[in-house]
Every structure is written in structure tokens, then in C-alpha cells.
Coordinates of C-alpha atoms in Angstrom, one line a residue:
M1 CA 131.9 111.0 83.4
K2 CA 132.4 107.2 83.4
M3 CA 132.7 107.3 87.2
L4 CA 129.6 109.3 87.6
E5 CA 127.7 107.0 85.3
T6 CA 128.9 103.9 87.4
R7 CA 127.9 105.7 90.6
Q8 CA 124.5 106.4 89.2
D9 CA 124.1 102.8 88.0
K10 CA 124.9 101.6 91.5
I11 CA 122.3 104.0 93.0
E12 CA 119.7 102.7 90.6
K13 CA 120.5 99.1 91.3
D14 CA 120.3 99.6 95.1
N15 CA 117.1 101.5 94.6
L16 CA 115.5 98.6 92.6
K17 CA 116.9 96.2 95.3
Y18 CA 115.0 98.0 98.1
C19 CA 111.9 98.2 96.0
V20 CA 111.9 94.4 95.4
R21 CA 112.4 93.9 99.2
R22 CA 109.3 96.2 100.0
V23 CA 107.1 94.4 97.4
K24 CA 108.1 90.9 98.8
F25 CA 106.7 92.2 102.2
A26 CA 103.7 93.7 100.5
S27 CA 103.0 90.2 99.1
W28 CA 102.8 88.8 102.4
I29 CA 100.6 91.6 103.8
A30 CA 98.3 91.1 100.8
A31 CA 98.1 87.3 101.4
L32 CA 97.1 87.9 105.1
L33 CA 94.5 90.6 104.0
F34 CA 92.3 88.5 101.7
P35 CA 91.0 86.0 104.3
L36 CA 90.4 89.1 106.6
F37 CA 88.5 90.7 103.8
G38 CA 86.4 87.6 103.5
L39 CA 85.6 87.7 107.1
S40 CA 85.0 91.5 107.4
S41 CA 82.7 91.6 104.4
Y42 CA 80.7 88.5 105.1
S43 CA 78.0 90.2 107.1
T44 CA 77.4 92.7 104.3
L45 CA 77.6 90.2 101.5
K46 CA 75.0 88.1 103.4
L47 CA 72.5 90.9 103.0
F48 CA 72.6 90.6 99.2
I49 CA 73.6 86.9 98.9
P50 CA 71.5 85.1 101.5
D51 CA 72.6 81.8 100.7
L52 CA 76.3 82.7 101.2
T53 CA 78.3 80.7 103.9
L54 CA 81.3 81.9 105.8
F55 CA 83.4 79.3 104.1
E56 CA 82.2 80.5 100.7
S57 CA 83.2 84.1 101.6
V58 CA 86.6 83.2 103.0
F59 CA 88.0 80.2 101.1
P60 CA 87.7 81.3 97.5
R61 CA 89.6 84.6 98.6
V62 CA 92.5 82.4 100.0
L63 CA 92.5 80.5 96.5
A64 CA 92.2 83.6 94.3
G65 CA 94.1 86.1 96.5
S66 CA 96.3 84.6 99.2
I67 CA 97.9 81.8 97.2
P68 CA 98.7 84.0 94.0
F69 CA 100.4 86.6 96.2
L70 CA 102.4 83.9 98.1
L71 CA 103.4 82.8 94.6
L72 CA 104.4 86.3 93.7
F73 CA 106.5 86.4 96.8
V74 CA 108.4 83.3 95.5
F75 CA 108.7 84.9 92.0
M76 CA 110.1 88.1 93.5
H77 CA 113.1 86.1 94.6
Q78 CA 114.0 85.0 91.2
E79 CA 117.3 86.8 90.8
K80 CA 117.9 85.8 87.3
I81 CA 115.1 88.0 86.1
K82 CA 115.7 91.7 86.0
A83 CA 114.4 93.6 89.1
S84 CA 112.6 96.0 86.9
T85 CA 110.9 93.3 85.0
R86 CA 109.8 91.6 88.2
L87 CA 108.4 94.8 89.6
G88 CA 106.5 95.4 86.4
I89 CA 105.0 91.9 86.4
W90 CA 104.2 92.3 90.1
C91 CA 102.3 95.5 89.5
V92 CA 100.0 94.0 86.8
S93 CA 99.5 90.9 88.9
F94 CA 98.5 92.9 91.8
S95 CA 95.6 94.5 89.8
L96 CA 94.7 91.1 88.2
I97 CA 94.4 89.4 91.4
N98 CA 92.2 92.0 93.0
C99 CA 90.1 92.0 89.8
V100 CA 89.5 88.2 90.2
A101 CA 88.8 88.6 93.9
A102 CA 86.1 91.2 93.1
C103 CA 84.6 88.9 90.6
L104 CA 84.1 86.3 93.3
H105 CA 81.0 87.8 95.0
V106 CA 80.9 91.7 94.9
W107 CA 80.8 92.4 91.2
P108 CA 78.4 89.5 90.1
A109 CA 76.1 90.7 92.9
A110 CA 76.3 94.2 91.9
L111 CA 75.1 93.1 88.4
T112 CA 72.0 91.4 89.7
K113 CA 71.4 93.5 92.8
P114 CA 71.2 97.1 93.4
S115 CA 74.6 98.7 92.9
I116 CA 74.4 99.9 96.6
L117 CA 76.5 97.0 97.6
L118 CA 79.4 98.7 96.1
Y119 CA 78.8 101.5 98.5
F120 CA 79.3 99.1 101.4
S121 CA 82.4 97.7 99.8
S122 CA 84.0 101.2 99.1
N123 CA 86.0 101.1 102.4
N124 CA 87.8 97.9 101.2
N125 CA 88.6 99.7 98.0
I126 CA 90.3 102.5 100.0
V127 CA 92.4 99.9 102.0
L128 CA 93.4 98.2 98.8
V129 CA 94.8 101.4 97.2
A130 CA 96.2 102.6 100.5
S131 CA 98.0 99.4 101.0
S132 CA 100.3 100.4 98.2
L133 CA 101.3 103.7 99.9
F134 CA 104.6 102.5 101.3
L135 CA 105.9 100.8 98.2
A136 CA 107.7 103.9 96.8
L137 CA 108.1 102.1 93.4
P138 CA 110.4 103.6 90.7
F139 CA 108.6 105.9 88.2
R140 CA 108.0 103.3 85.5
A141 CA 106.6 100.7 87.9
T142 CA 104.5 103.3 89.4
L143 CA 103.0 104.1 86.0
I144 CA 102.5 100.3 85.3
F145 CA 100.8 100.0 88.8
F146 CA 98.2 102.7 88.3
G147 CA 97.7 101.9 84.7
S148 CA 96.9 98.3 85.4
Y149 CA 94.9 99.1 88.4
T150 CA 92.7 101.7 86.4
I151 CA 92.1 99.1 83.6
F152 CA 91.4 96.0 85.5
F153 CA 89.8 97.5 88.7
I154 CA 88.7 101.1 88.7
L155 CA 87.0 101.1 85.3
P156 CA 85.0 98.0 85.9
L157 CA 84.1 99.2 89.5
L158 CA 82.9 102.6 88.1
Y159 CA 80.9 100.8 85.4
L160 CA 79.1 98.7 87.9
S161 CA 78.2 101.6 90.2
Y162 CA 77.1 103.9 87.4
S163 CA 73.3 102.8 87.7
D164 CA 73.0 104.7 90.9
S165 CA 74.3 108.3 90.8
H166 CA 74.8 108.6 94.5
V167 CA 76.8 105.4 94.7
F168 CA 78.8 106.3 91.7
R169 CA 79.7 109.7 93.1
T170 CA 80.6 108.0 96.4
V171 CA 82.8 105.3 95.0
A172 CA 84.3 107.7 92.3
N173 CA 85.3 110.2 95.2
D174 CA 86.7 107.3 97.4
I175 CA 88.8 106.0 94.6
F176 CA 90.0 109.6 93.5
V177 CA 90.9 110.6 96.9
A178 CA 92.7 107.2 97.6
T179 CA 94.5 107.1 94.4
M180 CA 95.7 110.8 94.6
L181 CA 97.0 110.4 98.2
S182 CA 98.7 107.1 97.1
G183 CA 100.4 108.8 94.2
L184 CA 101.5 111.7 96.3
V185 CA 102.9 109.5 99.1
K186 CA 104.5 107.3 96.5
V187 CA 106.3 110.4 95.0
I188 CA 107.5 111.7 98.3
A189 CA 108.6 108.4 99.6
R190 CA 110.4 107.5 96.3
D191 CA 112.2 110.8 96.4
A192 CA 113.1 110.6 100.0
H193 CA 114.4 106.9 99.6
R194 CA 116.5 107.9 96.5
E195 CA 118.0 110.7 98.5
S196 CA 119.0 108.4 101.4
I197 CA 120.5 106.0 98.8
V198 CA 122.6 108.9 97.3
E199 CA 123.8 110.0 100.7
K200 CA 124.8 106.4 101.7
H201 CA 126.9 106.2 98.4
E202 CA 128.4 109.7 99.0
Q203 CA 129.5 108.7 102.5
L204 CA 131.0 105.3 101.1
E205 CA 133.2 107.5 98.7

């Protein structure tokens, strides 16, 4: 029994190690995506914020998105902190960073302009959720991820789009599909990854 528990502990430790490695990579990708979002959304935002410049669209996203994710990348290397704790902090930070980024232009404009702006930015929301598909986080970290994402991003977004029923249905449908797909792929990927770790330990034994 003691040997079985030791083997199980090693499997869990390896699983967390690989999850941390994927999250480090995800931090780099997210840091690169934020300026790209600023570029891709500039023409749309310009329709609702005529005075907006390209610099104002991109640079704040670097400050509010890219730099925090690079700091998260550094934080994930802190081996003195438990891997599960680091993953939980990363999950909450992911949602907070994206909430702050949305507050730069899109959400304030949606409060003063027709909420149809959220209809145009809906594709970015799908990319945001889909970007987490490959993480295959442990179960507890997955709950933290979706819980914080719902509180800090989904609920405010649904509130802002509520004034227009068509936009609300579109945004809600996009988020629902992306979130369900993300959750399904996470479960499948997590289980497949765990099985590969178990097989690896069985071969070693």
C-alpha cells in the first residue's frame, strides 16, 4: 500500500510539473497575442472611438497584458512555491489580466455606445477561451480557471451586452460554445496526459 501511494505521489508530481511547463508556454503566447489583438481590433474600435490612435490601441495592451503575462512566466519558475499554488494563482491572474485589458477600450465604449461593439469583439472572446484548450490543467486548477473566468470576464461581458437582445444572444452563444468545447478538450487532454504518465511509470518499474 505504501509503495502504491508513493507511485501515485510521483504520478501527481510529474503531472503538475508538465502542467506548469505548459502554463509557462501559454504565458509567452498570451504575451504575444495582446499586441496582436490591439492591431486586429483597431479598425473596429476606430468606428466607435474616432479619436483612438493605433498607439493607444496597442501600447496599453502591452502594459496591461503582455508585461503581466511575462511576469507570470517568471513567477511560474519559483520552485519554492508549490506547483498547485502557482497554477491556481496563474488561473486567477489569467482572468484578471483579460478583465483589465477589456476595460481599456471595449467595455468602456460598450457602456456609452451601442453594445453592438461587443458583437464585433466576440471573435476575440472565442480566441481567448480557445487559447486555454491545450493546458490540460488538473481538476482543481480547471475549476479555479473557469470560476475566475466566469466572475471576472463572462458575467461583466453578459451584463454589458444585455441591452441588445441580439448581441446578448450572440455573445452568450459564442461564450457557451467556446467554454463547453474548452472544458471538454481539457478533460480529454488531461486524462490522456495522465494515462501517458502512468504508462511511463509502469515502464520504469
